[in-house]
Amino acid sequence: MAEIRWDWISRNADEIQARTIEHLALVSVSTGIAVAVAIPIGIAVRGRRIPFATATGVAGILYTIPSLAMFAFLLPIFGIGFTPAVVGLVLYALLILIRNTAVGLEGVPPAVREASVGMGLTPRQVLTRVELPLALPAIMAGIRLAMVSTVGIATVAVLIGGGGLGSLIYSDGIQRGLFLTPIVVGAVCATVMAIALDLLLVLAERMLTPWARARTGDR
Amino acid sequence: MASAGTLELRQVTKRYDGAAGSPAVADLTLVVPAGEVCVLIGPSGCGKTTALKMVNRLIEPSSGEILIDGRSVRDRPPAELRREIGYVIQQVGLLPHLTVAANVATVPRLLGWDKERITARVAELLDLIGLDPEEYGRRYPAQLSGGQQQRVGLARALAADPPVMLMDEPFSAVDPITRARLQADFLRLHRALPKTVVFVSHDIDEAVRMADKVAVMREGRLVQYAPPAEVLARPADPFVADFVGSDRALKGLHLIRLEEVPLPAPPLVRPGEPLSAVRERIARGDMTPVDGRVLVSDGAGRLGWLDLQRVATGEATAPDEPGPLLRPDATLRDALASLIEAGVSHGVVVDGDGRPVGIVGVEEIGAGVRRAGAGAPPPRG
């Protein structure tokens, strides 16, 4: 059994490709929605002890629910398919994103904030022109972490018909008497996808934060 | 282009909710005339920073009024008001994600200036603070030294040519050498672009150096508001005297120039004048020798002291060295330093052509310091 069946891979190249694209869609759509939800929450709760504790507490509880149970809970509400899978993945990503947004905003040096207000920036301008750009490294670190873990958790989405690389591992592998080849293919594709997405985000962050590199630049 | 506004605080009080005891600022009344530098000084917790921050509404007063050119700051939306008030703080607070040029451009951008005007203004200001716009404009704040960062902070505050500048201990986070340079730079800038400046400091030497008027505060109240020389010469009460320090007579020395002090006329011997004529003039009281000596000139502008006693006994045939020669615009501090360094009791004050116009010794320096305080208007508050 412990042998990779290369002929299976070449026969099923189309399916592997389709599942990979499905997986990428699951990961990017859910991370995108999670970012859109979590950043405003992070902005709203930063610097306020009780709201921060509440938001991270709720997101923290969601984070601890085992993924098998989570998708089982979502089944009666959202049925099966892409939507419940995305909902579950969004809920998992919230904790890291809310936390990193709030912590990143709180990390803006008080003198920078004071000078900005003192120069006549409105509260909205302070947020958009000063605080969010300066919190960007922390927010990006959160997005990277959330995205990489979503790639892994998304393999479980197959159980509620979410498709993705999970169907190679589960439907083609485990359900067919632990047929090794699709399991390995699914795992390798997921790993490669996680590494590639992480690298992409690192590049994006470097482009968005040119000042962070200036520290070690010429003087 | 340079503008300055009159700043007026009328019975301003700041009381924090729930804070026991005296208010942070109590009944503060203060007028800073257009173009003057007012240094707010006092021990920590005296309310100087609170007073400063009420001007740009970072802190709202509990009662009283603050007016710029007769207009209450309370009538203006805070953000709009702050764009017309330069603000410099101790930790600088440059925006780390923006280049030096973009930092300086912050307020002009908020005011919606067009691009060319902003570029030109940024270059002008960086030139003014001694940073090459080509080289430094593109850098990020982290690539500058502490002193350079504070200079950029100053340029940023000046960018939109505000009539009033607020400076909260701007130079206290840098080393003493950099601080002295920044102070000199600020004074140079202030001569070029006269602004009404409120400057918070805890350092009396800095206050004496920068201020047109010093406002000494204690426990939220104004204790004395007067020119530095007066605060040093005539402290309003024992607290101020203690605060300015027991060496206050020395601190005031560099505020006064020799030309502002009455100096005895030099006992100058006319070319070719016989010794007998000199003695006769002395006897008539037309000439007062200094320690029994008179000044002679060799005709080529070189001066020397001649000891009449030693000439009479034949001990001396040629004049002694003239000792320190001082210009009328030298400060008393420079004069005293020259005397100490040369180890003599008196120096000669000479005009631009090298002609002696006066004699200065420790006595004249002391009288100058005492007179500076007495001649000024009486203290308020």
XYZ file of C-alpha atoms in Angstrom:
600
model
C 0.000 0.000 0.000
C 2.779 2.428 0.920
C 3.518 3.441 -2.596
C 2.539 6.506 -4.596
C 0.489 5.641 -7.667
C 1.754 8.110 -10.246
C -0.636 6.770 -12.858
C -3.558 7.776 -10.608
C -2.177 11.287 -10.438
C -1.859 11.638 -14.200
C -5.331 10.158 -14.774
C -6.877 12.537 -12.244
C -4.919 15.691 -13.085
C -8.123 17.517 -14.000
C -9.772 16.716 -10.691
C -6.654 17.677 -8.716
C -6.628 20.988 -10.489
C -10.352 21.585 -9.906
C -10.062 20.721 -6.195
C -7.060 23.003 -5.802
C -8.960 25.907 -7.341
C -11.955 25.144 -5.116
C -9.682 25.147 -2.108
C -8.076 28.430 -3.111
C -11.551 29.940 -3.497
C -12.587 28.721 -0.033
C -9.449 30.130 1.538
C -9.413 33.490 -0.222
C -13.141 34.187 0.074
C -13.261 33.313 3.759
C -10.054 35.180 4.626
C -11.316 38.178 2.664
C -14.632 38.216 4.512
C -12.900 37.648 7.854
C -10.588 40.641 7.220
C -13.559 42.820 6.273
C -15.391 41.819 9.460
C -12.511 41.696 11.924
C -10.690 44.954 11.120
C -13.673 47.192 11.919
C -14.248 45.179 15.109
C -10.559 45.546 16.014
C -10.779 49.313 15.420
C -13.923 49.556 17.531
C -12.569 47.672 20.536
C -8.949 48.829 20.622
C -7.839 50.614 23.733
C -11.127 49.782 25.519
C -10.625 47.015 28.029
C -14.097 45.517 28.324
C -15.115 45.604 24.630
C -11.695 44.187 23.719
C -12.023 41.379 26.258
C -15.564 40.620 25.039
C -14.670 40.514 21.346
C -11.542 38.435 21.817
C -13.347 36.243 24.345
C -16.156 35.372 21.937
C -13.751 34.930 19.018
C -11.547 32.840 21.299
C -14.377 30.458 22.178
C -15.219 30.062 18.472
C -11.538 29.349 17.830
C -11.494 26.484 20.341
C -14.468 24.616 18.841
C -13.115 21.524 17.076
C -13.533 21.957 13.345
C -15.508 18.758 12.908
C -18.021 19.934 15.511
C -18.114 23.458 14.077
C -19.129 22.259 10.614
C -21.679 19.915 12.184
C -23.224 22.877 14.038
C -23.384 24.953 10.873
C -25.071 22.218 8.863
C -28.657 22.754 10.176
C -28.367 26.543 9.693
C -26.660 26.878 6.331
C -27.161 23.432 4.798
C -24.322 21.962 2.787
C -21.952 23.399 0.235
C -19.647 26.364 -0.171
C -21.532 28.837 2.076
C -21.417 26.951 5.401
C -17.786 26.104 4.734
C -16.939 29.782 4.291
C -18.904 30.754 7.408
C -16.990 28.247 9.502
C -13.619 29.366 8.161
C -14.468 33.038 8.761
C -15.341 32.294 12.388
C -11.974 30.609 12.916
C -10.021 33.513 11.462
C -11.710 36.225 13.561
C -9.684 35.827 16.751
C -6.254 36.389 15.216
C -7.437 39.245 13.030
C -9.341 41.172 15.712
C -6.503 40.742 18.139
C -3.735 41.795 15.779
C -5.687 44.807 14.530
C -6.377 46.074 18.047
C -2.857 45.379 19.288
C -1.315 46.947 16.170
C -3.360 50.121 16.601
C -2.431 50.334 20.274
C 1.221 50.032 19.286
C 1.201 53.414 17.530
C 3.554 55.617 19.596
C 1.573 58.117 21.714
C 3.818 60.957 20.505
C 2.902 60.215 16.887
C -0.780 60.276 17.765
C -0.410 63.476 19.797
C 1.519 65.241 17.040
C -1.088 64.169 14.475
C -3.986 65.482 16.527
C -2.006 68.613 17.384
C -1.398 69.350 13.706
C -5.105 69.323 13.002
C -5.880 65.854 11.670
C -9.474 64.893 12.390
C -10.052 61.640 14.326
C -10.910 59.890 11.041
C -7.738 61.209 9.392
C -5.664 60.083 12.368
C -7.106 56.572 11.919
C -6.793 56.278 8.145
C -3.593 58.259 7.555
C -1.589 57.430 10.646
C -2.841 54.601 12.824
C -3.886 52.044 10.208
C -0.711 52.450 8.115
C 1.404 52.069 11.244
C -0.622 49.039 12.387
C -0.246 47.439 8.961
C 2.696 45.147 9.870
C 0.717 43.712 12.802
C -2.456 43.391 10.712
C -0.539 41.724 7.885
C 1.033 39.300 10.358
C -2.500 38.414 11.470
C -3.701 37.935 7.905
C -0.758 35.650 7.121
C -1.380 33.523 10.182
C -5.133 33.378 9.537
C -4.651 32.461 5.885
C -2.151 29.687 6.533
C -4.312 28.077 9.212
C -7.402 28.447 6.991
C -5.657 26.431 4.266
C -5.371 23.584 6.761
C -8.824 23.826 8.347
C -10.496 24.139 4.918
C -9.641 20.490 4.193
C -12.336 19.550 6.712
C -14.952 21.507 4.719
C -15.413 18.465 2.527
C -17.604 16.979 5.278
C -20.322 19.552 4.598
C -19.848 19.486 0.860
C -17.485 22.403 0.697
C -15.203 20.624 -1.737
C -11.559 21.594 -1.973
C -8.455 19.511 -1.325
C -10.306 17.790 1.509
C -12.203 15.749 -1.047
C -8.938 14.305 -2.378
C -7.875 13.366 1.141
C -11.270 12.161 2.435
C -13.427 11.013 -0.475
C -10.665 9.687 -2.727
C -8.293 8.552 0.022
C -9.730 7.708 3.406
C -13.131 6.466 2.190
C -11.480 4.168 -0.332
C -9.683 2.087 2.222
C -6.889 4.562 2.961
C -5.768 4.875 -0.630
C -2.507 6.745 -0.003
C -1.907 8.604 -3.248
C -4.768 11.160 -3.162
C -4.116 11.759 0.549
C -0.503 12.649 -0.168
C -1.470 14.732 -3.191
C -4.046 16.672 -1.140
C -1.605 17.268 1.704
C 1.217 18.367 -0.587
C -1.069 20.725 -2.524
C -2.341 22.268 0.722
C 1.181 22.757 2.048
C 2.426 24.296 -1.169
C -0.633 26.572 -1.259
C -0.027 27.721 2.333
C 3.618 28.509 1.643
C 2.819 30.288 -1.617
C 0.075 32.434 -0.087
C 2.323 33.331 2.842
C 5.114 34.414 0.487
C 2.653 36.459 -1.541
C 1.527 38.286 1.598
C 5.114 38.897 2.695
C 5.767 40.537 -0.678
C 2.590 42.592 -0.397
C 3.585 43.754 3.073
C 7.055 44.770 1.910
C 5.530 46.820 -0.874
C 3.034 48.468 1.450
C 5.522 49.335 4.206
C 8.604 50.816 2.551
C 9.440 52.730 5.733
C 9.939 49.539 7.739
C 12.998 48.674 5.640
C 14.396 52.213 5.877
C 15.422 51.575 9.478
C 18.356 49.507 8.349
C 18.931 51.594 5.216
C 21.606 54.184 4.532
C 22.203 56.736 7.187
C 4.646 86.312 4.379
C 5.707 85.841 7.987
C 2.884 86.532 10.364
C 2.433 86.583 14.100
C -0.642 86.842 16.289
C -1.301 88.181 19.745
C -2.130 85.474 22.241
C -4.179 86.268 25.270
C -5.176 84.045 28.180
C -7.908 85.529 30.378
C -8.477 84.034 33.822
C -8.018 80.529 32.481
C -8.646 77.717 34.951
C -8.422 73.978 34.417
C -9.877 71.743 37.052
C -9.879 67.980 36.526
C -13.018 66.132 37.524
C -12.588 64.339 40.784
C -9.082 65.697 41.294
C -8.673 66.737 44.889
C -6.915 69.913 45.859
C -5.914 72.843 43.714
C -6.716 73.092 39.986
C -4.044 72.194 37.402
C -4.137 75.780 36.153
C -5.692 78.520 38.274
C -6.839 81.889 37.036
C -4.032 82.292 34.528
C -3.959 85.651 32.795
C -1.185 86.229 30.313
C -0.672 88.281 27.168
C 1.975 87.282 24.657
C 2.404 90.155 22.193
C 2.733 89.271 18.506
C 6.187 87.986 17.645
C 7.354 87.443 21.215
C 8.677 84.248 22.765
C 7.046 83.440 26.096
C 8.699 80.639 28.049
C 6.438 78.911 30.574
C 8.618 77.497 33.290
C 8.258 75.842 36.648
C 8.716 72.540 38.444
C 6.909 69.468 37.122
C 3.209 69.540 37.860
C 3.058 73.330 37.911
C 0.537 73.386 35.047
C 2.783 74.726 32.301
C 2.030 71.942 29.805
C -1.675 72.052 30.648
C -1.648 75.794 29.985
C 0.065 75.221 26.630
C -2.338 72.500 25.502
C -5.365 74.628 26.231
C -4.255 77.039 23.511
C -4.775 74.461 20.738
C -7.659 72.802 22.559
C -5.899 69.510 23.225
C -7.182 70.280 26.710
C -10.342 72.327 27.229
C -10.274 74.923 30.012
C -12.855 74.680 32.785
C -13.328 78.432 32.683
C -11.755 81.538 31.221
C -10.984 82.506 27.667
C -8.105 82.122 25.254
C -7.897 84.551 22.365
C -5.700 84.683 19.289
C -5.813 88.132 17.717
C -8.927 88.817 19.759
C -10.770 85.730 18.561
C -11.676 83.021 21.051
C -10.201 79.624 20.253
C -13.457 78.096 21.445
C -15.272 79.545 18.420
C -13.201 77.447 16.042
C -13.492 73.736 15.259
C -10.443 72.156 16.951
C -8.930 70.587 13.820
C -9.218 73.836 11.860
C -7.743 75.839 14.752
C -4.810 73.445 15.154
C -3.823 73.793 11.509
C -3.107 77.443 12.256
C -1.034 76.738 15.356
C 2.391 75.145 15.002
C 2.914 72.326 17.493
C 6.275 70.873 18.500
C 6.631 68.240 21.211
C 9.536 66.699 23.073
C 9.302 63.262 21.423
C 8.940 64.981 18.025
C 6.262 62.553 16.822
C 7.268 62.499 13.173
C 5.065 60.115 11.203
C 7.407 57.125 10.784
C 5.700 55.840 7.621
C 6.112 59.096 5.713
C 9.256 60.638 4.255
C 10.741 63.789 5.724
C 9.238 65.809 2.865
C 5.783 64.287 3.395
C 6.018 64.949 7.111
C 6.775 68.617 6.538
C 3.928 68.733 4.001
C 1.333 67.412 6.488
C -0.472 70.639 7.356
C -0.254 72.240 3.864
C -1.865 69.030 2.550
C -4.631 69.247 5.127
C -5.167 72.831 4.024
C -5.435 71.701 0.414
C -2.463 73.588 -1.027
C -1.608 72.643 -4.605
C 1.289 70.331 -5.299
C 3.814 72.846 -6.630
C 3.256 75.173 -3.709
C 3.763 72.339 -1.228
C 6.942 71.116 -2.961
C 8.391 74.620 -2.996
C 7.474 75.240 0.639
C 8.980 71.936 1.796
C 12.257 72.680 -0.009
C 12.343 76.179 1.466
C 11.837 74.916 5.016
C 14.347 72.077 4.760
C 16.872 74.616 3.493
C 16.028 76.861 6.389
C 16.720 74.146 8.979
C 19.954 73.194 7.231
C 18.929 69.878 5.662
C 19.476 69.442 1.927
C 15.961 68.897 0.461
C 17.325 66.600 -2.283
C 19.121 64.341 0.140
C 16.941 64.419 3.235
C 13.479 64.950 1.735
C 13.332 61.327 0.598
C 14.487 59.834 3.878
C 12.307 58.346 6.554
C 12.435 59.712 10.112
C 14.214 56.563 11.368
C 17.146 57.495 9.118
C 17.751 60.808 10.906
C 19.634 61.612 14.106
C 17.696 62.892 17.116
C 18.710 66.477 16.439
C 17.760 66.225 12.772
C 14.385 64.765 13.719
C 13.644 67.680 16.025
C 14.679 70.113 13.260
C 12.226 68.418 10.917
C 9.619 68.671 13.679
C 10.261 72.406 13.782
C 10.037 72.710 9.992
C 6.799 70.725 10.005
C 5.283 73.058 12.594
C 6.308 76.092 10.524
C 5.062 74.661 7.223
C 1.790 76.544 6.903
C 3.288 79.733 8.375
C 1.161 79.674 11.539
C 0.883 82.915 13.520
C 1.302 81.049 16.812
C 3.676 78.222 17.748
C 3.362 75.969 20.773
C 6.524 74.161 21.823
C 6.359 71.619 24.649
C 9.889 71.021 25.971
C 11.026 70.569 22.377
C 14.746 70.296 23.062
C 14.909 68.384 26.327
C 15.229 64.885 24.863
C 18.549 65.533 23.087
C 22.114 65.766 24.365
C 23.396 69.140 25.633
C 25.473 69.932 22.534
C 22.582 69.187 20.168
C 20.269 71.150 22.450
C 22.481 74.236 22.286
C 22.550 73.976 18.489
C 18.787 73.567 18.290
C 18.298 76.572 20.546
C 20.592 78.654 18.357
C 18.770 77.409 15.243
C 15.443 78.281 16.779
C 16.555 81.806 17.645
C 17.902 82.270 14.110
C 14.605 80.997 12.659
C 12.647 83.218 14.975
C 14.511 86.277 13.761
C 13.786 85.281 10.150
C 10.151 84.286 10.770
C 8.862 86.113 13.806
C 6.120 84.029 15.418
C 4.271 84.306 18.661
C 5.755 81.403 20.581
C 4.716 79.719 23.791
C 7.566 77.501 24.886
C 7.395 75.144 27.851
C 10.655 74.406 29.616
C 11.863 73.223 32.990
C 15.362 74.552 32.396
C 15.957 78.119 33.580
C 19.079 78.468 31.409
C 17.027 77.591 28.338
C 14.302 80.013 29.402
C 16.783 82.840 29.875
C 18.295 82.110 26.502
C 15.092 81.838 24.463
C 12.551 84.087 26.108
C 11.435 87.618 25.524
C 9.430 87.056 28.669
C 9.539 84.258 31.212
C 6.348 83.114 32.923
C 7.217 81.315 36.149
C 4.422 79.016 37.335
C 3.876 77.245 40.596
C 0.970 74.966 41.510
C -1.100 76.205 38.587
C -0.539 79.885 39.272
C 1.553 82.504 37.540
C 4.135 83.740 40.012
C 6.131 86.111 37.837
C 5.900 87.235 34.221
C 8.814 89.398 33.190
C 11.832 89.615 30.883
C 14.544 87.094 31.809
C 16.967 89.721 33.121
C 14.333 90.962 35.520
C 13.377 87.501 36.738
C 17.050 86.867 37.452
C 17.744 90.239 39.046
C 14.502 90.664 40.931
C 12.711 87.378 41.572
C 9.118 88.041 42.654
C 9.324 85.841 45.729
C 11.575 83.304 47.466
C 10.122 80.487 45.333
C 11.225 82.148 42.101
C 14.588 83.037 43.629
C 15.075 79.430 44.628
C 13.896 78.181 41.236
C 16.220 80.370 39.196
C 19.062 79.277 41.456
C 21.638 80.888 43.701
C 23.866 81.573 40.704
C 21.219 83.705 39.029
C 23.605 86.669 38.875
C 25.832 84.599 36.595
C 22.884 83.374 34.474
C 21.974 86.913 33.536
C 25.455 87.849 32.354
C 24.951 86.853 28.737
C 21.713 88.811 28.474
C 23.465 92.154 28.813
C 25.870 93.722 26.350
C 28.694 96.069 27.298
C 27.106 98.915 25.331
C 24.060 98.735 27.627
C 26.164 99.321 30.735
C 27.632 102.680 31.869
C 31.401 102.349 31.581
C 34.117 104.735 32.788
C 35.900 106.629 30.010
C 39.316 105.245 29.105
C 42.242 107.250 30.604
C 43.710 107.797 27.165
C 46.933 109.770 26.732
C 46.845 111.952 23.597
C 49.627 111.292 21.080
C 52.670 113.372 22.038
C 51.125 114.566 25.286
C 53.834 115.276 27.923
C 53.630 113.388 31.203
C 53.191 116.628 33.116
C 50.056 117.466 31.103
C 48.693 114.013 31.866
C 49.290 114.523 35.602
C 47.626 117.905 35.378
C 44.524 116.391 33.696
C 44.357 113.737 36.381
C 44.607 116.366 39.089
C 41.776 118.336 37.424
C 39.652 115.202 37.381
C 39.481 115.128 33.547
C 41.004 111.681 33.536
C 40.744 108.776 35.956
C 43.633 106.326 35.889
C 42.847 102.647 36.350
C 44.938 101.216 39.199
C 47.408 104.093 38.676
C 47.738 103.348 34.977
C 46.827 105.238 31.816
C 46.261 104.041 28.271
C 48.673 104.959 25.499
C 48.417 104.395 21.799
C 51.419 104.015 19.512
C 49.659 105.752 16.652
C 49.297 102.531 14.670
C 46.275 101.547 16.752
C 48.209 99.420 19.228
C 47.259 100.117 22.840
C 49.161 99.623 26.051
C 48.943 100.418 29.751
C 51.473 102.789 31.309
C 51.986 102.674 35.093
C 52.576 106.313 36.115
C 54.343 105.336 39.349
C 56.793 103.054 37.599
C 57.405 105.587 34.857
C 58.191 108.209 37.505
C 60.719 105.946 39.200
C 62.177 104.991 35.841
C 61.237 101.318 36.292
C 59.080 101.220 33.177
C 60.090 102.648 29.846
C 57.581 100.928 27.541
C 53.832 100.311 27.937
C 52.515 96.921 29.153
C 50.230 94.676 27.127
C 46.734 96.162 26.785
C 44.995 93.064 28.164
C 41.626 91.950 26.757
C 40.110 94.188 24.080
C 36.335 93.885 23.963
C 33.733 95.061 21.471
C 30.698 97.015 22.727
C 28.362 94.227 21.545
C 30.152 91.612 23.665
C 28.046 90.269 26.522
C 28.999 90.714 30.152
C 29.605 86.984 30.224
C 32.185 87.265 27.439
C 33.783 90.228 29.221
C 34.056 88.415 32.544
C 35.445 85.315 30.853
C 38.124 87.406 29.101
C 39.165 89.073 32.338
C 39.422 85.753 34.166
C 41.320 84.150 31.323
C 43.804 87.024 31.049
C 44.135 87.251 34.822
C 43.663 91.042 34.869
C 41.261 93.320 36.667
C 40.224 95.490 33.721
C 39.687 95.240 29.978
C 39.447 97.924 27.311
C 36.277 98.318 25.266
C 37.147 99.373 21.714
C 34.922 100.426 18.844
C 35.002 99.083 15.302
C 38.090 101.181 14.467
C 39.995 99.954 17.516
C 39.556 103.237 19.398
C 39.096 102.799 23.155
C 35.618 103.853 24.268
C 35.466 102.504 27.807
C 36.973 100.440 30.581
C 35.334 97.354 32.050
C 36.120 95.568 35.306
C 34.269 93.274 37.707
C 32.681 96.306 39.338
C 31.062 97.488 36.082
C 29.881 93.948 35.276
C 28.249 93.623 38.697
C 26.598 97.025 38.389
C 25.305 96.056 34.922
C 23.592 92.912 36.227
C 22.001 94.731 39.167
C 20.854 97.574 36.952
C 19.249 95.255 34.370
C 16.613 94.122 36.851
C 16.035 97.517 38.409
C 15.557 99.278 35.083
C 12.861 96.917 33.845
C 9.146 97.410 34.536
C 7.892 96.053 37.874
C 6.866 92.388 37.951
C 3.266 91.285 37.670
C 1.351 88.439 39.297
